Short mmCIF file of C-alpha atoms in Angstrom, two decimals:
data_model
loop_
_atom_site.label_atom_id
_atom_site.label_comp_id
_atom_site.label_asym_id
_atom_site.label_seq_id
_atom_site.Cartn_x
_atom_site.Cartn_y
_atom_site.Cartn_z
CA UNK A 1327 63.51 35.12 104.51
CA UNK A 1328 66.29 35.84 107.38
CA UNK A 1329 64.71 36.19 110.63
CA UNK A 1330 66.01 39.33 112.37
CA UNK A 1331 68.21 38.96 115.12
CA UNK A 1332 67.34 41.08 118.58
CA UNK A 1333 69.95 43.56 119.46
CA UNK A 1334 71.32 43.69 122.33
CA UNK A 1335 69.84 46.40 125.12
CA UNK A 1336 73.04 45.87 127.08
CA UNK A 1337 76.00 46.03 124.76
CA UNK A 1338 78.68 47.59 126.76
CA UNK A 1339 78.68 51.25 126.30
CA UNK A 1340 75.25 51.35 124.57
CA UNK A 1341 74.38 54.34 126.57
CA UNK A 1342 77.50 56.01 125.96
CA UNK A 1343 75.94 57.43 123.49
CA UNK A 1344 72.37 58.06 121.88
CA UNK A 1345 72.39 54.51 119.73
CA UNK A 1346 70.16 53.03 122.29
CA UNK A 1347 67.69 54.95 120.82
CA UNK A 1348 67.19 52.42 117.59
CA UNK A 1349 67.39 49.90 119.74
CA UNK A 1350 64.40 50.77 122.01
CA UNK A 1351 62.66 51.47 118.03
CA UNK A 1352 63.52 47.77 117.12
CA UNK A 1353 62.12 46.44 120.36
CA UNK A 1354 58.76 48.23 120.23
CA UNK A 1355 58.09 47.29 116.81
CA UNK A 1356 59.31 43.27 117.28
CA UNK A 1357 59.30 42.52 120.95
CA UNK A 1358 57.91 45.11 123.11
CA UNK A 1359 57.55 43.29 126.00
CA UNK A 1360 60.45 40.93 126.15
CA UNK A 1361 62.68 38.38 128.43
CA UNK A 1362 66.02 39.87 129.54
CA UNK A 1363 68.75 37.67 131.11
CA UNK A 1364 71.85 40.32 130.78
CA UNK A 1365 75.06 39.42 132.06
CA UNK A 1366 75.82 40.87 135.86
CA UNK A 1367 72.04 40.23 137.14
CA UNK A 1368 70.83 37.16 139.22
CA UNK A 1369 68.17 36.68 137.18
CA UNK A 1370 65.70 37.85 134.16
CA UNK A 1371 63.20 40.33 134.28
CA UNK A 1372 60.28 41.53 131.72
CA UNK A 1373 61.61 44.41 129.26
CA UNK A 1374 58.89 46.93 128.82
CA UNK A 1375 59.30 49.58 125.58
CA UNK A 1376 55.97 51.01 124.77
CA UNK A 1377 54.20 53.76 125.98
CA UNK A 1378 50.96 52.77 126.97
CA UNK A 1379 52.28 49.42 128.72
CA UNK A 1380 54.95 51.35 130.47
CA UNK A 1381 51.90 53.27 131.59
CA UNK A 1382 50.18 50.71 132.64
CA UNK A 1383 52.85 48.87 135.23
CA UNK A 1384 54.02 52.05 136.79
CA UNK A 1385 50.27 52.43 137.35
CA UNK A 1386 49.62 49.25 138.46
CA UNK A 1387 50.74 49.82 142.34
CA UNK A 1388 48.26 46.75 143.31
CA UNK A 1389 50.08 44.41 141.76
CA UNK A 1390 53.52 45.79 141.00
CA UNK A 1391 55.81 46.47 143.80
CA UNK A 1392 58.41 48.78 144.32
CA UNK A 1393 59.99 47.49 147.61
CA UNK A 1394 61.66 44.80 146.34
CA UNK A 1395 63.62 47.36 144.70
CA UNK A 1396 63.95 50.06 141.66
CA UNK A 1397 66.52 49.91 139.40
CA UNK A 1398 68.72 47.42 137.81
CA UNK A 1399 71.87 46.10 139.23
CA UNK A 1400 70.58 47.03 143.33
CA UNK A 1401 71.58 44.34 145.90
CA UNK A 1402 69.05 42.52 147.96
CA UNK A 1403 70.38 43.51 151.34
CA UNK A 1404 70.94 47.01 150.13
CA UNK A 1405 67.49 47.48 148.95
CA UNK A 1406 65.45 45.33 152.20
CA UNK A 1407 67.73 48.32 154.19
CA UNK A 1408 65.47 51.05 152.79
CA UNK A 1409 62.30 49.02 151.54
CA UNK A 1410 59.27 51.13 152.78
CA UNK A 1411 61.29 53.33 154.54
CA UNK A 1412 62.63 55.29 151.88
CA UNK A 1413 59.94 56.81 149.12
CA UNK A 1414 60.78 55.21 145.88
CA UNK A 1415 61.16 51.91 147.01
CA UNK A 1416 58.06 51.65 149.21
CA UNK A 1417 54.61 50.31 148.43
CA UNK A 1418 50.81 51.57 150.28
CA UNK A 1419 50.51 51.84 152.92
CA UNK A 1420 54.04 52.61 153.70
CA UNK A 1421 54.49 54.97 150.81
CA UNK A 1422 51.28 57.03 150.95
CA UNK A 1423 52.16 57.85 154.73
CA UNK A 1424 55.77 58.91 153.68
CA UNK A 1425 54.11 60.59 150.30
CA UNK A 1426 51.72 62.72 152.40
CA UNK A 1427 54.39 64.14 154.43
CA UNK A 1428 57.39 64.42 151.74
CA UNK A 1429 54.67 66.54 149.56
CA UNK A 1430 54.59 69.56 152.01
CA UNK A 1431 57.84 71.13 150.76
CA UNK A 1432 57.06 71.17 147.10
CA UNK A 1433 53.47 72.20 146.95
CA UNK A 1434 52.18 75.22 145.10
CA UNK A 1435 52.16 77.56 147.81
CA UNK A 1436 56.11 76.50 149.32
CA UNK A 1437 57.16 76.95 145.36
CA UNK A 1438 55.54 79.78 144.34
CA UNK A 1439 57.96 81.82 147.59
CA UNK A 1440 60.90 80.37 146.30
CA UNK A 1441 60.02 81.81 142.53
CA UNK A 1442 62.25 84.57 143.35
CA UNK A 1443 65.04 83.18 144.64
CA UNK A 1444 65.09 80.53 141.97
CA UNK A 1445 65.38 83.38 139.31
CA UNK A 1446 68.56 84.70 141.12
CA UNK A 1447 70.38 81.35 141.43
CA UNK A 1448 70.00 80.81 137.54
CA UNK A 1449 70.90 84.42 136.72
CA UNK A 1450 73.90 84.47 138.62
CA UNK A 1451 74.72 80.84 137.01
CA UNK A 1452 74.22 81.95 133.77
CA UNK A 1453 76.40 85.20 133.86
CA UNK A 1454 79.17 83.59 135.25
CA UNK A 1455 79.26 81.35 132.97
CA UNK A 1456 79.04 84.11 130.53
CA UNK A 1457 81.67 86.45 132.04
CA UNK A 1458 83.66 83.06 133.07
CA UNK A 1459 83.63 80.62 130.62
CA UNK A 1460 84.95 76.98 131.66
CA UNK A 1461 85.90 74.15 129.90
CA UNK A 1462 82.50 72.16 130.72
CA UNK A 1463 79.53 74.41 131.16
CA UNK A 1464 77.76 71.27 133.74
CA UNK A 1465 80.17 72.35 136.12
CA UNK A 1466 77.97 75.89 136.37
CA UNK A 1467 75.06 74.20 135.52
CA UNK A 1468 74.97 72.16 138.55
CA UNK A 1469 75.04 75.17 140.53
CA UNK A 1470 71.12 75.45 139.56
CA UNK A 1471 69.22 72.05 141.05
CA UNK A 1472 71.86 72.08 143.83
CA UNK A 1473 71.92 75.50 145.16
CA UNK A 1474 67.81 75.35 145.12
CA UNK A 1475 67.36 71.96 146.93
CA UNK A 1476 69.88 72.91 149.61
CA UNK A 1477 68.26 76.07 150.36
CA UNK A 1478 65.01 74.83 150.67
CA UNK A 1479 65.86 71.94 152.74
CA UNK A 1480 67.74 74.57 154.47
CA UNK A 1481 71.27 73.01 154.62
CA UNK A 1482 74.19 75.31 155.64
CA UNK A 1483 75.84 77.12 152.80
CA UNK A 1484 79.00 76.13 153.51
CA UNK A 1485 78.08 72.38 152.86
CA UNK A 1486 76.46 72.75 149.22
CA UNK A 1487 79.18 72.36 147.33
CA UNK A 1488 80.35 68.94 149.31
CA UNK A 1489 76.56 67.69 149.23
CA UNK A 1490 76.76 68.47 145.34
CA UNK A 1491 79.64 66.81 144.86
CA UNK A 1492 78.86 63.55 147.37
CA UNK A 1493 75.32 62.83 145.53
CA UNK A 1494 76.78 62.70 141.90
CA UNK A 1495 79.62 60.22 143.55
CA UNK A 1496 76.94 58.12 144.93
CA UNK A 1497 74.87 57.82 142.06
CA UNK A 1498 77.63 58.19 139.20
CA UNK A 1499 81.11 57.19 140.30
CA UNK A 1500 82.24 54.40 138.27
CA UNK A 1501 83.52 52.59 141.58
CA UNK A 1502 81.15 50.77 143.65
CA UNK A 1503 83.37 51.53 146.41
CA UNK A 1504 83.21 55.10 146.21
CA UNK A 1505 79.11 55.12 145.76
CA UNK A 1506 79.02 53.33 148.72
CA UNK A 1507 80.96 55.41 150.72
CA UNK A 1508 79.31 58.51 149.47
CA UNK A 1509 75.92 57.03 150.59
CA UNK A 1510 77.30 56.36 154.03
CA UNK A 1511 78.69 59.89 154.21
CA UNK A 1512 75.64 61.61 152.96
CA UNK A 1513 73.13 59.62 155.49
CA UNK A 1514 75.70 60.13 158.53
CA UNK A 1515 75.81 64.04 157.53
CA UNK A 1516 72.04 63.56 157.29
CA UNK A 1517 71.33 61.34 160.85
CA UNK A 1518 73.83 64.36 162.62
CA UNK A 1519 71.84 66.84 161.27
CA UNK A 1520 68.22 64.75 162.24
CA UNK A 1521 69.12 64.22 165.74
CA UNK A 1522 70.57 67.91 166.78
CA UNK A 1523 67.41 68.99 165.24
CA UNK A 1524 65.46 67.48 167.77
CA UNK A 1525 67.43 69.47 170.22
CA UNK A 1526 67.58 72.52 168.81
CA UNK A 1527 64.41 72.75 166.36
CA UNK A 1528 66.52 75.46 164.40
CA UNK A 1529 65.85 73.67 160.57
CA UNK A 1530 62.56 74.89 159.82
CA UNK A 1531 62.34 71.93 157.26
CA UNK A 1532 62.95 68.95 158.71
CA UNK A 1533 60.77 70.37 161.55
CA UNK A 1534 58.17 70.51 159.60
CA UNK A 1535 58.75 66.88 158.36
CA UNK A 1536 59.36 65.53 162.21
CA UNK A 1537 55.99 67.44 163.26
CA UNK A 1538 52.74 65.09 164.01
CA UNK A 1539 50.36 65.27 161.47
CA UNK A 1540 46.86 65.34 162.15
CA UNK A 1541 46.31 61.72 161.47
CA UNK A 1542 48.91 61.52 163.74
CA UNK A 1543 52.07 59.99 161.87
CA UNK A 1544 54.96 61.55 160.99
CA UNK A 1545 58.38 60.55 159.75
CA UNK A 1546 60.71 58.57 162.01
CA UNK A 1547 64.35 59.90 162.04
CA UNK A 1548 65.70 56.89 160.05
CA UNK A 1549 62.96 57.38 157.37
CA UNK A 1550 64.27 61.11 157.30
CA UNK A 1551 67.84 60.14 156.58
CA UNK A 1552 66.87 57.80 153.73
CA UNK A 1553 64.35 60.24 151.50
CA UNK A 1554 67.10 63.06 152.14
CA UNK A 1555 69.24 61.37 150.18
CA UNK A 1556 66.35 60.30 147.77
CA UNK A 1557 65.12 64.23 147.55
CA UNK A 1558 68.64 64.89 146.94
CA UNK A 1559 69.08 63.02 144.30
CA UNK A 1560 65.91 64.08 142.51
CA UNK A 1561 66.64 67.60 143.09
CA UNK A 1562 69.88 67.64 141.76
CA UNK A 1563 70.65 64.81 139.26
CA UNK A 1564 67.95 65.04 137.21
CA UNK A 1565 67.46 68.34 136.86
CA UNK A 1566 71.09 69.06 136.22
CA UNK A 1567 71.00 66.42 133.06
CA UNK A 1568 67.88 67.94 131.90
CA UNK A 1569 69.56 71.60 131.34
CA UNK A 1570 72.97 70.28 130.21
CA UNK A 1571 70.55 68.11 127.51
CA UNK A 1572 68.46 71.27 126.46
CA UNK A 1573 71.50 73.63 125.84
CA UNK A 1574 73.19 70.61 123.59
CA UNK A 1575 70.18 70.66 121.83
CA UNK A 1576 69.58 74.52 121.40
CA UNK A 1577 73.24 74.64 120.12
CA UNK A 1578 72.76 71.78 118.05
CA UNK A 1579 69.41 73.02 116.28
CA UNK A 1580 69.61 76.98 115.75
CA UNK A 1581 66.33 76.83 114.42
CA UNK A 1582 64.96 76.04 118.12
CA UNK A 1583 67.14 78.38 119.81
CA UNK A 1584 65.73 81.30 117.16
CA UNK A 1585 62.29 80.13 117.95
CA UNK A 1586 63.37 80.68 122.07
CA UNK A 1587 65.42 84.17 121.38
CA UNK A 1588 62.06 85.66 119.40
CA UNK A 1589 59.68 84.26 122.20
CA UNK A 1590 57.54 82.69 119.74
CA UNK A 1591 57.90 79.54 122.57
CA UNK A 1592 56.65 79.78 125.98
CA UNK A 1593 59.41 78.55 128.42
CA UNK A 1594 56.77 76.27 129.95
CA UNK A 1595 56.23 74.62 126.46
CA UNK A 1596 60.00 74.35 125.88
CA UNK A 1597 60.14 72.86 129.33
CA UNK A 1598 58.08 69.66 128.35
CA UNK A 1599 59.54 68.84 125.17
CA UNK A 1600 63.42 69.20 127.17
CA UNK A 1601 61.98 66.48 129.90
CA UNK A 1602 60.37 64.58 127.12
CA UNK A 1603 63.67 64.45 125.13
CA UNK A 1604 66.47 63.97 128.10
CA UNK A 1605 65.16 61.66 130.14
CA UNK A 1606 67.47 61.74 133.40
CA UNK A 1607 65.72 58.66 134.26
CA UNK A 1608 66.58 55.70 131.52
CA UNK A 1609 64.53 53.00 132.98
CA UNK A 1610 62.38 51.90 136.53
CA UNK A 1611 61.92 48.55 138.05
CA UNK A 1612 59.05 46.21 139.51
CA UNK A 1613 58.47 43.27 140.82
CA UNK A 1614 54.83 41.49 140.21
CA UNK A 1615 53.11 40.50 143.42
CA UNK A 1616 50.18 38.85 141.52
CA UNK A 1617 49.92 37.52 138.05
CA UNK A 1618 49.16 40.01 135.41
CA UNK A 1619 49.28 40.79 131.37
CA UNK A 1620 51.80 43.64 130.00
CA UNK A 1621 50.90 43.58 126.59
CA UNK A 1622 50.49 40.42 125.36
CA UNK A 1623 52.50 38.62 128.10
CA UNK A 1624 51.36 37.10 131.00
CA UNK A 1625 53.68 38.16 133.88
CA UNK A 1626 53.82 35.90 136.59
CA UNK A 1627 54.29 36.57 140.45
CA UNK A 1628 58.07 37.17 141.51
CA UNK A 1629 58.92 38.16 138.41
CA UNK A 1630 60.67 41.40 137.43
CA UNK A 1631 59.42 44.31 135.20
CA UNK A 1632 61.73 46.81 133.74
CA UNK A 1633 59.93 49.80 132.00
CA UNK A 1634 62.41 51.83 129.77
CA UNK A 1635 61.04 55.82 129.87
CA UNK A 1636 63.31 56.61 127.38
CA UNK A 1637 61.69 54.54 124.96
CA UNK A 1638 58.24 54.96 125.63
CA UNK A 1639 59.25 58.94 125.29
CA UNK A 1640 59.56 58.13 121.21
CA UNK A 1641 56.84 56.18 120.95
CA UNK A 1642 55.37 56.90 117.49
CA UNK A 1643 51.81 55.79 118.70
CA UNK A 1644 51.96 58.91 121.17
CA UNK A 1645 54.42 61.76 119.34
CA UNK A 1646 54.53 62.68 116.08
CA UNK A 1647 57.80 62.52 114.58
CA UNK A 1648 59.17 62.05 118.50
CA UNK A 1649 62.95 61.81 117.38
CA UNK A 1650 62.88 65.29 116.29
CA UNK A 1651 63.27 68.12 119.08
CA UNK A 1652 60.70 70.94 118.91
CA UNK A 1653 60.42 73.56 121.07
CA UNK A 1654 57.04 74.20 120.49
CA UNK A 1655 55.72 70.69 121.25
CA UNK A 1656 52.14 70.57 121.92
CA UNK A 1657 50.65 67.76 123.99
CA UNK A 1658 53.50 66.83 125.40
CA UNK A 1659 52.58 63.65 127.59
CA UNK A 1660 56.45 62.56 128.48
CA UNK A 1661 57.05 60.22 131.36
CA UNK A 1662 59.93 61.65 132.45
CA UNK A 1663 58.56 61.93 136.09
CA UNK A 1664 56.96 58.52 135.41
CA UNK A 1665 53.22 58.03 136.36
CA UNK A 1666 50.71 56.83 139.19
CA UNK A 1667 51.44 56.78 142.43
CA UNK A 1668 54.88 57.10 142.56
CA UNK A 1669 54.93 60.32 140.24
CA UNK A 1670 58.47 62.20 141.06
CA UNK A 1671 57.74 64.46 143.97
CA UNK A 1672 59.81 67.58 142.66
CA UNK A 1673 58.34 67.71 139.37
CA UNK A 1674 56.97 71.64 139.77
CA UNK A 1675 60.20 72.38 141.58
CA UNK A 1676 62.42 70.85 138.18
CA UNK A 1677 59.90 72.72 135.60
CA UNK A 1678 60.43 76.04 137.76
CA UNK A 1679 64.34 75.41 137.41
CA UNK A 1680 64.21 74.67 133.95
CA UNK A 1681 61.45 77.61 132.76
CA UNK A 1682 63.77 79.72 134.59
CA UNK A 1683 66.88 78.97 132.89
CA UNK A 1684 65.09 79.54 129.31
CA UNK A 1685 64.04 82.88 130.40
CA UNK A 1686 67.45 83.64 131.55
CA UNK A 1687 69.10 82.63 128.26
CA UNK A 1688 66.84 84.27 126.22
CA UNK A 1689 67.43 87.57 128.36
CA UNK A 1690 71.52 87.06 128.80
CA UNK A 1691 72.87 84.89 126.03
CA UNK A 1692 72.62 85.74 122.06
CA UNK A 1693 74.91 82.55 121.08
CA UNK A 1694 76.05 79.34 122.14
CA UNK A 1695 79.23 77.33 120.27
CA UNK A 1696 80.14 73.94 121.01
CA UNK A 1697 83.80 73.61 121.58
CA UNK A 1698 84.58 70.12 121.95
CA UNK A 1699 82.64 66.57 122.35
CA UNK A 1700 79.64 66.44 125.21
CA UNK A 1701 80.21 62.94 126.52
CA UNK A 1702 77.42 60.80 128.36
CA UNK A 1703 77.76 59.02 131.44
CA UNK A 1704 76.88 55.17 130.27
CA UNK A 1705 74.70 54.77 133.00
CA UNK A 1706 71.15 52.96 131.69
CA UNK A 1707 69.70 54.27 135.30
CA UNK A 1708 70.48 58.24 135.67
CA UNK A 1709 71.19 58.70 131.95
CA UNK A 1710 73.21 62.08 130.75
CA UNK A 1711 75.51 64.29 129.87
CA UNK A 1712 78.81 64.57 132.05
CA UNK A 1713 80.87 66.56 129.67
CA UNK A 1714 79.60 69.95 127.56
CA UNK A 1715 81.87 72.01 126.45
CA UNK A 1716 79.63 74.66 125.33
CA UNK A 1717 80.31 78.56 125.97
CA UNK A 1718 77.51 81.31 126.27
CA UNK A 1719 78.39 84.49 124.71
CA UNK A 1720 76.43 87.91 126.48
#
């Protein structure tokens, strides 16, 4: 019998493309939680691939820890800069202080007033990129998550196209160099902004975010810089690769795009099962404070845990027939905003976007044509599409 040989999760240009996909299958049927060493990190961490144990460490905020950072390939004096003063990469108490403030903006009652304006954003998206076809459709399409966030963290106009542009440099550009200097530029825009809004109290948002609270804590000015950058980055990354993923998809399976055009499908539904199958974010790190079991391994303290979303989003123990897109999806428990305590905090504000954008389609658009090759950024962090050259026809 020949023993089967693992493949390797970090191939160069593996996520290039969608092959990473049968890779995440071999792993949770032969090694579901196994020991990565890849080349380019200090050390080895845990690999997690199924659903119900990725579950359980992004749950686990007793014993997991996210301040010793989030993601793969972060530097240790980059991350103890921002470790529990920036959301994602703080633990309790630290994090439920931030949470509870950070929350205001995107509850219910904030979202459901911006309904409105979110419908006008993606109509006015959508028929230009009808009447004004271009040779990548993300270029409009990042119009959407970017024009919303900026508006409701009520940045001046003029600046949304430079914030747009600085936040996909700092999370995408292939050169270190230029991340970093997008960073600095985006938290010195932000600390400018901070400070001569404590003299002039004239942005209603980060007022509200400065103001005491009636346990008394609010958020400092540096923690303000930091999540800006981390709402920024949720509210226009991930979103953006989430509707560049869903029209590939529609063009790709005319069935599903029928089933959207005859409103068999509510947009919410569709919404779920476009999350479920993009997954803007590939994977999320941990580090174990305490010994603990992930599966059948026993983890022990210092180590790191990786948990791979995009694999525990085609898990066959939790979605029937989960490499197949369906519309009409029923059930649909993704992780694409991941779970527990650290749940993504503009999760309503993303499903608005992206129920919004079906709508629009189905009123606008009677046929999409691919007109070239839709190309993926490589990244195994903030996974997507950075090329579609799809056209909408009225």
């Amino acid at each position: 019998m020949t023993r089967r040989t693992a493949p390797d999760l970090f191939e160069p240009g593996l996520f290039e493309g969608t092959g990473f996909y049968d890779v995440f299958a071999w792993y949770r049927a032969n090694d579901p939680v196994s020991w990565q060493h890849p080349a380019g990190e200090a050390e080895g961490f845990w690999s997690v691939t199924r659903y119900h144990d990725v579950v359980s460490v992004h749950r686990d905020s007793t014993r997991m820890s996210s301040a010793k950072g989030m993601r793969l390939g972060s530097t240790g004096r980059a991350v103890d800069a921002v470790a529990n003063r920036m959301l994602i990469v703080a633990d309790p108490p630290d994090h439920t202080r931030m949470k509870r403030v950070l929350i205001q903006p995107f509850s219910n009652d904030v979202l459901s007033r911006a309904e409105d304006y979110v419908e006008r954003v993606v109509a006015d998206v959508v028929a230009t990129a009808v009447t004004q076809p271009g040779p990548d459709l993300i270029r409009q399409l990042e119009r959407i998550p970017t024009d919303v966030i900026c508006a409701i963290m009520g940045l001046p106009r003029d600046d949304w196209e430079w914030i747009g542009r600085k936040t996909t440099e700092a999370f995408e550009s292939p050169s270190e160099v230029r991340r970093i200097t997008a960073n600095g530029e985006i938290f010195k825009y932000f600390s400018d902004m901070v400070r001569e809004n404590r003299r002039t109290g004239a942005n209603e948002f980060i007022s509200g975010l400065t103001a005491q609270n009636a346990d008394g804590t609010g958020l400092t000015d540096e923690e303000l810089v930091f999540n800006f950058s981390g709402i920024l980055a949720g509210g226009n990354e991930t979103t953006r690769f989430t509707l560049a993923a869903l029209t590939l998809q529609l063009v790709e399976h005319p069935d599903q795009w029928d089933r959207i055009l005859r409103g068999d499908v509510e947009p919410g539904v569709a919404t779920e099962e476009a999350l479920r199958w993009s997954v803007p974010g590939m994977h999320v790190l941990r580090t174990a404070t305490e010994a603990l079991t992930v599966g059948d391994v026993e983890v022990e303290p210092g180590q790191r845990v990786v948990t791979w979303i995009g694999s525990a989003n085609r898990d066959t123990e939790v979605f029937d027939d989960p490499d197949t897109f369906d519309v009409g999806r029923a059930g649909n428990r993704h992780l694409s905003f991941g779970a527990g305590r650290h749940m993504c905090l503009g999760s309503r504000l993303a499903r608005l976007e992206i129920a919004a954008y079906l709508r629009t389609l189905r009123g606008m658009v009677r046929a999409m044509t691919l007109e070239g090759e839709p190309r993926y950024n490589g990244s195994n962090f903030t996974w997507g599409l950075n090329e579609l050259p799809v056209v909408l026809h009225a």
